Short mmCIF file of N, CA, C and O in Angstrom, two decimals:
data_model
loop_
_atom_site.label_atom_id
_atom_site.label_comp_id
_atom_site.label_asym_id
_atom_site.label_seq_id
_atom_site.Cartn_x
_atom_site.Cartn_y
_atom_site.Cartn_z
N VAL M 26 -21.95 -24.92 24.56
CA VAL M 26 -20.61 -25.45 24.79
C VAL M 26 -20.01 -25.80 23.44
O VAL M 26 -20.67 -26.41 22.60
N GLU M 27 -18.79 -25.40 23.25
CA GLU M 27 -18.05 -25.74 22.04
C GLU M 27 -16.81 -26.52 22.42
O GLU M 27 -16.27 -26.35 23.51
N GLY M 28 -16.33 -27.32 21.50
CA GLY M 28 -15.06 -28.00 21.69
C GLY M 28 -13.96 -27.18 21.05
O GLY M 28 -13.91 -27.03 19.84
N ILE M 29 -13.11 -26.60 21.86
CA ILE M 29 -12.01 -25.78 21.35
C ILE M 29 -10.71 -26.28 21.94
O ILE M 29 -10.56 -26.34 23.17
N GLU M 30 -9.80 -26.68 21.07
CA GLU M 30 -8.50 -27.21 21.46
C GLU M 30 -8.64 -28.32 22.50
O GLU M 30 -7.91 -28.38 23.49
N GLY M 31 -9.61 -29.21 22.29
CA GLY M 31 -9.80 -30.37 23.16
C GLY M 31 -10.58 -30.12 24.43
O GLY M 31 -10.79 -31.03 25.21
N GLN M 32 -11.00 -28.89 24.65
CA GLN M 32 -11.74 -28.54 25.86
C GLN M 32 -13.20 -28.25 25.54
O GLN M 32 -13.51 -27.70 24.48
N ALA M 33 -14.10 -28.58 26.47
CA ALA M 33 -15.49 -28.17 26.38
C ALA M 33 -15.55 -26.74 26.91
O ALA M 33 -15.27 -26.50 28.09
N VAL M 34 -15.87 -25.79 26.05
CA VAL M 34 -15.78 -24.37 26.40
C VAL M 34 -17.18 -23.74 26.36
O VAL M 34 -17.91 -23.89 25.39
N ALA M 35 -17.54 -23.03 27.43
CA ALA M 35 -18.87 -22.41 27.54
C ALA M 35 -18.80 -20.94 27.18
O ALA M 35 -17.92 -20.21 27.63
N HIS M 36 -19.73 -20.50 26.34
CA HIS M 36 -19.90 -19.09 26.01
C HIS M 36 -21.16 -18.93 25.20
O HIS M 36 -21.84 -19.90 24.89
N PHE M 37 -21.53 -17.70 24.88
CA PHE M 37 -22.70 -17.46 24.04
C PHE M 37 -22.44 -16.32 23.08
O PHE M 37 -21.52 -15.54 23.24
N HIS M 38 -23.28 -16.26 22.07
CA HIS M 38 -23.22 -15.21 21.05
C HIS M 38 -24.56 -14.50 21.05
O HIS M 38 -25.59 -15.09 21.34
N ASN M 39 -24.55 -13.21 20.71
CA ASN M 39 -25.80 -12.51 20.46
C ASN M 39 -25.59 -11.55 19.30
O ASN M 39 -24.56 -11.62 18.63
N SER M 40 -26.52 -10.66 19.03
CA SER M 40 -26.42 -9.78 17.86
C SER M 40 -25.20 -8.86 17.92
O SER M 40 -24.75 -8.37 16.90
N ALA M 41 -24.64 -8.63 19.12
CA ALA M 41 -23.45 -7.80 19.25
C ALA M 41 -22.18 -8.61 18.98
O ALA M 41 -21.09 -8.06 18.95
N GLY M 42 -22.30 -9.92 18.81
CA GLY M 42 -21.14 -10.77 18.55
C GLY M 42 -20.90 -11.71 19.71
O GLY M 42 -21.82 -12.11 20.42
N PHE M 43 -19.64 -12.06 19.93
CA PHE M 43 -19.27 -12.98 20.99
C PHE M 43 -19.39 -12.30 22.35
O PHE M 43 -18.89 -11.21 22.55
N LEU M 44 -20.07 -12.94 23.27
CA LEU M 44 -20.19 -12.45 24.64
C LEU M 44 -20.15 -13.63 25.60
O LEU M 44 -20.23 -14.77 25.19
N GLY M 45 -20.08 -13.33 26.84
CA GLY M 45 -20.14 -14.39 27.84
C GLY M 45 -18.77 -14.94 28.18
O GLY M 45 -17.78 -14.59 27.55
N PRO M 46 -18.72 -15.80 29.15
CA PRO M 46 -17.42 -16.35 29.58
C PRO M 46 -16.86 -17.27 28.51
O PRO M 46 -17.59 -17.80 27.67
N PHE M 47 -15.59 -17.44 28.53
CA PHE M 47 -14.89 -18.35 27.63
C PHE M 47 -14.08 -19.27 28.53
O PHE M 47 -12.89 -19.08 28.72
N VAL M 48 -14.76 -20.22 29.13
CA VAL M 48 -14.17 -21.03 30.19
C VAL M 48 -14.18 -22.50 29.79
O VAL M 48 -15.23 -23.03 29.40
N GLY M 49 -13.03 -23.14 29.89
CA GLY M 49 -12.94 -24.58 29.64
C GLY M 49 -13.50 -25.34 30.83
O GLY M 49 -13.16 -25.07 31.97
N GLY M 50 -14.39 -26.29 30.56
CA GLY M 50 -15.03 -27.01 31.64
C GLY M 50 -14.67 -28.47 31.71
O GLY M 50 -15.07 -29.17 32.63
N GLY M 51 -13.93 -28.97 30.78
CA GLY M 51 -13.60 -30.39 30.76
C GLY M 51 -13.28 -30.80 29.35
O GLY M 51 -13.15 -29.97 28.46
N THR M 52 -13.15 -32.10 29.15
CA THR M 52 -12.84 -32.62 27.83
C THR M 52 -14.01 -33.45 27.32
O THR M 52 -14.97 -33.68 28.04
N PHE M 53 -13.90 -33.90 26.10
CA PHE M 53 -14.93 -34.73 25.51
C PHE M 53 -14.55 -36.21 25.59
O PHE M 53 -15.18 -37.04 24.97
N THR M 54 -13.52 -36.56 26.35
CA THR M 54 -13.08 -37.94 26.45
C THR M 54 -13.86 -38.67 27.55
O THR M 54 -14.53 -38.06 28.36
N GLY M 55 -13.75 -39.98 27.55
CA GLY M 55 -14.30 -40.76 28.65
C GLY M 55 -15.77 -41.09 28.54
O GLY M 55 -16.41 -41.39 29.54
N GLY M 56 -16.36 -41.03 27.36
CA GLY M 56 -17.76 -41.44 27.21
C GLY M 56 -18.72 -40.28 27.16
O GLY M 56 -18.37 -39.17 26.77
N TRP M 57 -19.96 -40.52 27.59
CA TRP M 57 -21.02 -39.52 27.52
C TRP M 57 -20.84 -38.43 28.55
O TRP M 57 -20.38 -38.69 29.67
N HIS M 58 -21.23 -37.21 28.19
CA HIS M 58 -21.18 -36.06 29.09
C HIS M 58 -22.47 -35.29 28.98
O HIS M 58 -23.18 -35.36 27.97
N THR M 59 -22.78 -34.52 30.02
CA THR M 59 -23.95 -33.64 29.97
C THR M 59 -23.49 -32.20 29.97
O THR M 59 -22.50 -31.86 30.63
N PHE M 60 -24.20 -31.37 29.22
CA PHE M 60 -23.92 -29.95 29.13
C PHE M 60 -25.23 -29.22 29.36
O PHE M 60 -26.27 -29.63 28.85
N ALA M 61 -25.19 -28.14 30.12
CA ALA M 61 -26.43 -27.40 30.40
C ALA M 61 -26.14 -25.92 30.46
O ALA M 61 -25.04 -25.49 30.82
N ALA M 62 -27.16 -25.15 30.11
CA ALA M 62 -27.14 -23.69 30.25
C ALA M 62 -28.45 -23.30 30.89
O ALA M 62 -29.51 -23.55 30.34
N ASP M 63 -28.38 -22.73 32.07
CA ASP M 63 -29.58 -22.27 32.78
C ASP M 63 -29.70 -20.78 32.53
O ASP M 63 -28.96 -19.98 33.08
N TRP M 64 -30.64 -20.41 31.66
CA TRP M 64 -30.82 -19.03 31.23
C TRP M 64 -31.98 -18.44 32.00
O TRP M 64 -33.12 -18.84 31.85
N GLU M 65 -31.67 -17.48 32.85
CA GLU M 65 -32.67 -16.78 33.65
C GLU M 65 -32.54 -15.29 33.36
O GLU M 65 -31.54 -14.87 32.79
N PRO M 66 -33.53 -14.48 33.74
CA PRO M 66 -33.41 -13.05 33.50
C PRO M 66 -32.10 -12.49 34.10
O PRO M 66 -31.85 -12.64 35.29
N GLY M 67 -31.25 -11.96 33.23
CA GLY M 67 -30.01 -11.33 33.69
C GLY M 67 -28.84 -12.25 33.92
O GLY M 67 -27.76 -11.79 34.30
N SER M 68 -28.98 -13.56 33.67
CA SER M 68 -27.83 -14.45 33.88
C SER M 68 -27.96 -15.74 33.08
O SER M 68 -29.07 -16.19 32.77
N VAL M 69 -26.81 -16.30 32.76
CA VAL M 69 -26.72 -17.64 32.17
C VAL M 69 -25.66 -18.38 32.97
O VAL M 69 -24.56 -17.88 33.17
N THR M 70 -26.00 -19.58 33.46
CA THR M 70 -25.06 -20.42 34.19
C THR M 70 -24.83 -21.69 33.39
O THR M 70 -25.79 -22.31 32.93
N TYR M 71 -23.56 -22.06 33.20
CA TYR M 71 -23.19 -23.22 32.39
C TYR M 71 -22.74 -24.36 33.29
O TYR M 71 -22.06 -24.15 34.30
N TYR M 72 -23.10 -25.59 32.88
CA TYR M 72 -22.75 -26.79 33.64
C TYR M 72 -22.13 -27.83 32.71
O TYR M 72 -22.52 -27.96 31.55
N TYR M 73 -21.16 -28.56 33.24
CA TYR M 73 -20.52 -29.68 32.55
C TYR M 73 -20.61 -30.87 33.50
O TYR M 73 -20.11 -30.79 34.63
N ASP M 74 -21.28 -31.92 33.08
CA ASP M 74 -21.50 -33.11 33.92
C ASP M 74 -22.04 -32.75 35.30
O ASP M 74 -21.62 -33.29 36.32
N GLY M 75 -22.99 -31.79 35.34
CA GLY M 75 -23.65 -31.42 36.58
C GLY M 75 -22.90 -30.43 37.46
O GLY M 75 -23.40 -30.02 38.49
N THR M 76 -21.70 -30.04 37.05
CA THR M 76 -20.89 -29.10 37.84
C THR M 76 -20.89 -27.74 37.16
O THR M 76 -20.62 -27.65 35.95
N GLU M 77 -21.18 -26.69 37.91
CA GLU M 77 -21.14 -25.34 37.36
C GLU M 77 -19.72 -25.00 36.94
O GLU M 77 -18.79 -25.15 37.73
N ILE M 78 -19.57 -24.55 35.69
CA ILE M 78 -18.24 -24.19 35.20
C ILE M 78 -18.09 -22.71 34.88
O ILE M 78 -16.97 -22.21 34.79
N ALA M 79 -19.21 -22.00 34.69
CA ALA M 79 -19.12 -20.59 34.35
C ALA M 79 -20.49 -19.95 34.49
O ALA M 79 -21.51 -20.64 34.49
N SER M 80 -20.48 -18.62 34.60
CA SER M 80 -21.74 -17.87 34.58
C SER M 80 -21.48 -16.51 33.96
O SER M 80 -20.36 -16.02 33.97
N ALA M 81 -22.54 -15.94 33.41
CA ALA M 81 -22.45 -14.61 32.79
C ALA M 81 -23.62 -13.78 33.29
O ALA M 81 -24.73 -14.29 33.44
N THR M 82 -23.35 -12.51 33.55
CA THR M 82 -24.42 -11.61 34.02
C THR M 82 -24.50 -10.33 33.18
O THR M 82 -25.35 -9.50 33.45
N SER M 83 -23.63 -10.19 32.19
CA SER M 83 -23.72 -9.00 31.33
C SER M 83 -23.98 -9.44 29.90
O SER M 83 -23.55 -10.51 29.48
N GLY M 84 -24.68 -8.59 29.17
CA GLY M 84 -24.99 -8.89 27.78
C GLY M 84 -26.08 -9.93 27.60
O GLY M 84 -26.29 -10.41 26.49
N ILE M 85 -26.77 -10.30 28.66
CA ILE M 85 -27.82 -11.31 28.58
C ILE M 85 -29.07 -10.68 27.96
O ILE M 85 -29.55 -9.66 28.43
N THR M 86 -29.57 -11.29 26.94
CA THR M 86 -30.73 -10.76 26.24
C THR M 86 -32.01 -11.43 26.74
O THR M 86 -31.97 -12.52 27.29
N SER M 87 -33.11 -10.77 26.52
CA SER M 87 -34.41 -11.39 26.79
C SER M 87 -35.08 -11.79 25.47
O SER M 87 -36.21 -12.26 25.47
N ALA M 88 -34.37 -11.60 24.37
CA ALA M 88 -34.88 -11.98 23.05
C ALA M 88 -34.89 -13.50 22.91
O ALA M 88 -34.10 -14.19 23.56
N PRO M 89 -35.76 -14.03 22.08
CA PRO M 89 -35.76 -15.48 21.85
C PRO M 89 -34.39 -15.96 21.36
O PRO M 89 -33.71 -15.27 20.60
N MET M 90 -34.00 -17.13 21.81
CA MET M 90 -32.71 -17.73 21.44
C MET M 90 -32.98 -19.11 20.86
O MET M 90 -34.11 -19.60 20.90
N TYR M 91 -31.93 -19.75 20.36
CA TYR M 91 -32.07 -21.10 19.83
C TYR M 91 -30.80 -21.88 20.09
O TYR M 91 -29.73 -21.32 20.35
N LEU M 92 -30.91 -23.20 20.05
CA LEU M 92 -29.78 -24.09 20.24
C LEU M 92 -29.17 -24.43 18.89
O LEU M 92 -29.88 -24.56 17.89
N VAL M 93 -27.85 -24.60 18.88
CA VAL M 93 -27.15 -25.06 17.69
C VAL M 93 -26.36 -26.30 18.09
O VAL M 93 -25.54 -26.25 19.02
N LEU M 94 -26.61 -27.39 17.41
CA LEU M 94 -25.82 -28.61 17.58
C LEU M 94 -25.12 -28.85 16.26
O LEU M 94 -25.78 -29.12 15.25
N ASP M 95 -23.80 -28.71 16.24
CA ASP M 95 -23.10 -28.93 14.98
C ASP M 95 -21.71 -29.47 15.24
O ASP M 95 -21.25 -29.56 16.37
N LEU M 96 -21.06 -29.84 14.16
CA LEU M 96 -19.71 -30.37 14.23
C LEU M 96 -18.83 -29.53 13.31
O LEU M 96 -18.18 -30.01 12.41
N ALA M 97 -18.85 -28.23 13.54
CA ALA M 97 -18.10 -27.29 12.70
C ALA M 97 -16.60 -27.39 12.97
O ALA M 97 -16.18 -27.73 14.07
N LEU M 98 -15.83 -27.09 11.96
CA LEU M 98 -14.38 -27.03 12.09
C LEU M 98 -13.94 -25.60 11.81
O LEU M 98 -14.48 -24.93 10.94
N SER M 99 -12.95 -25.13 12.54
CA SER M 99 -12.51 -23.75 12.41
C SER M 99 -11.09 -23.69 11.88
O SER M 99 -10.24 -24.51 12.24
N THR M 100 -10.82 -22.70 11.07
CA THR M 100 -9.45 -22.47 10.60
C THR M 100 -8.76 -21.40 11.43
O THR M 100 -7.62 -21.07 11.17
N THR M 101 -9.45 -20.86 12.46
CA THR M 101 -8.86 -19.79 13.24
C THR M 101 -8.19 -20.29 14.51
O THR M 101 -7.48 -19.55 15.16
N ILE M 102 -8.40 -21.52 14.89
CA ILE M 102 -7.81 -22.09 16.10
C ILE M 102 -6.41 -22.61 15.76
O ILE M 102 -6.20 -23.19 14.69
N THR M 103 -5.47 -22.45 16.66
CA THR M 103 -4.09 -22.81 16.37
C THR M 103 -3.87 -24.31 16.28
O THR M 103 -2.96 -24.75 15.59
N SER M 104 -4.66 -25.11 16.98
CA SER M 104 -4.48 -26.56 16.89
C SER M 104 -5.11 -27.07 15.61
O SER M 104 -6.10 -26.53 15.13
N PRO M 105 -4.56 -28.16 15.04
CA PRO M 105 -5.10 -28.66 13.77
C PRO M 105 -6.48 -29.30 13.97
O PRO M 105 -6.78 -29.85 15.02
N ASN M 106 -7.31 -29.20 12.93
CA ASN M 106 -8.60 -29.88 12.93
C ASN M 106 -8.37 -31.37 12.73
O ASN M 106 -7.43 -31.78 12.06
N THR M 107 -9.24 -32.17 13.31
CA THR M 107 -9.14 -33.62 13.16
C THR M 107 -10.39 -34.11 12.45
O THR M 107 -11.49 -33.94 12.95
N VAL M 108 -10.18 -34.70 11.29
CA VAL M 108 -11.30 -35.27 10.54
C VAL M 108 -10.90 -36.67 10.10
O VAL M 108 -9.72 -36.93 9.91
N PRO M 109 -11.77 -37.61 9.96
CA PRO M 109 -13.19 -37.44 10.23
C PRO M 109 -13.46 -37.36 11.72
O PRO M 109 -12.69 -37.85 12.54
N ALA M 110 -14.53 -36.72 12.07
CA ALA M 110 -14.95 -36.57 13.47
C ALA M 110 -16.43 -36.92 13.55
O ALA M 110 -17.15 -36.84 12.56
N THR M 111 -16.87 -37.29 14.73
CA THR M 111 -18.28 -37.63 14.92
C THR M 111 -18.81 -36.94 16.16
O THR M 111 -18.05 -36.60 17.07
N MET M 112 -20.10 -36.74 16.19
CA MET M 112 -20.78 -36.22 17.36
C MET M 112 -22.01 -37.09 17.57
O MET M 112 -22.80 -37.28 16.64
N GLN M 113 -22.14 -37.64 18.75
CA GLN M 113 -23.31 -38.45 19.07
C GLN M 113 -24.10 -37.72 20.15
O GLN M 113 -23.55 -37.36 21.18
N VAL M 114 -25.39 -37.51 19.90
CA VAL M 114 -26.27 -36.83 20.84
C VAL M 114 -27.34 -37.81 21.25
O VAL M 114 -28.08 -38.32 20.40
N ASP M 115 -27.43 -38.08 22.54
CA ASP M 115 -28.44 -39.00 23.05
C ASP M 115 -29.79 -38.31 23.13
O ASP M 115 -30.80 -38.87 22.73
N TYR M 116 -29.82 -37.10 23.66
CA TYR M 116 -31.07 -36.34 23.74
C TYR M 116 -30.78 -34.88 23.98
O TYR M 116 -29.70 -34.50 24.40
N VAL M 117 -31.77 -34.05 23.67
CA VAL M 117 -31.75 -32.61 23.97
C VAL M 117 -33.04 -32.33 24.73
O VAL M 117 -34.11 -32.74 24.30
N ARG M 118 -32.91 -31.65 25.83
CA ARG M 118 -34.09 -31.32 26.63
C ARG M 118 -34.10 -29.82 26.88
O ARG M 118 -33.10 -29.24 27.26
N VAL M 119 -35.23 -29.20 26.68
CA VAL M 119 -35.42 -27.78 26.93
C VAL M 119 -36.67 -27.62 27.75
O VAL M 119 -37.70 -28.23 27.46
N TRP M 120 -36.60 -26.80 28.80
CA TRP M 120 -37.79 -26.52 29.58
C TRP M 120 -37.73 -25.08 30.05
O TRP M 120 -36.69 -24.45 30.06
N GLN M 121 -38.89 -24.58 30.42
CA GLN M 121 -39.02 -23.19 30.85
C GLN M 121 -39.24 -23.16 32.35
O GLN M 121 -39.99 -23.95 32.89
N HIS M 122 -38.55 -22.21 33.01
CA HIS M 122 -38.72 -22.03 34.46
C HIS M 122 -40.13 -21.61 34.78
O HIS M 122 -40.76 -20.90 34.08
#
């Protein structure tokens, strides 16, 4: 999930570049939120605060993947960047089906 123009947006990248849905699932306001990606053979399902917001069934790889937690700023988005900015992460949990 990325924050783009104030929205929590779900998508993924692989060696072919950007793939997957580009769906806004909510905002980052109002306190703590949960984000999840359920990656199974042939599909990835994204959740925002426990609610499914998007899924992808094409371009899904079986290659090892990794998580990225960052506070990057982009010059390609039309809305202005806001700095200073902070990101607070309470925990990250990963498990295998």
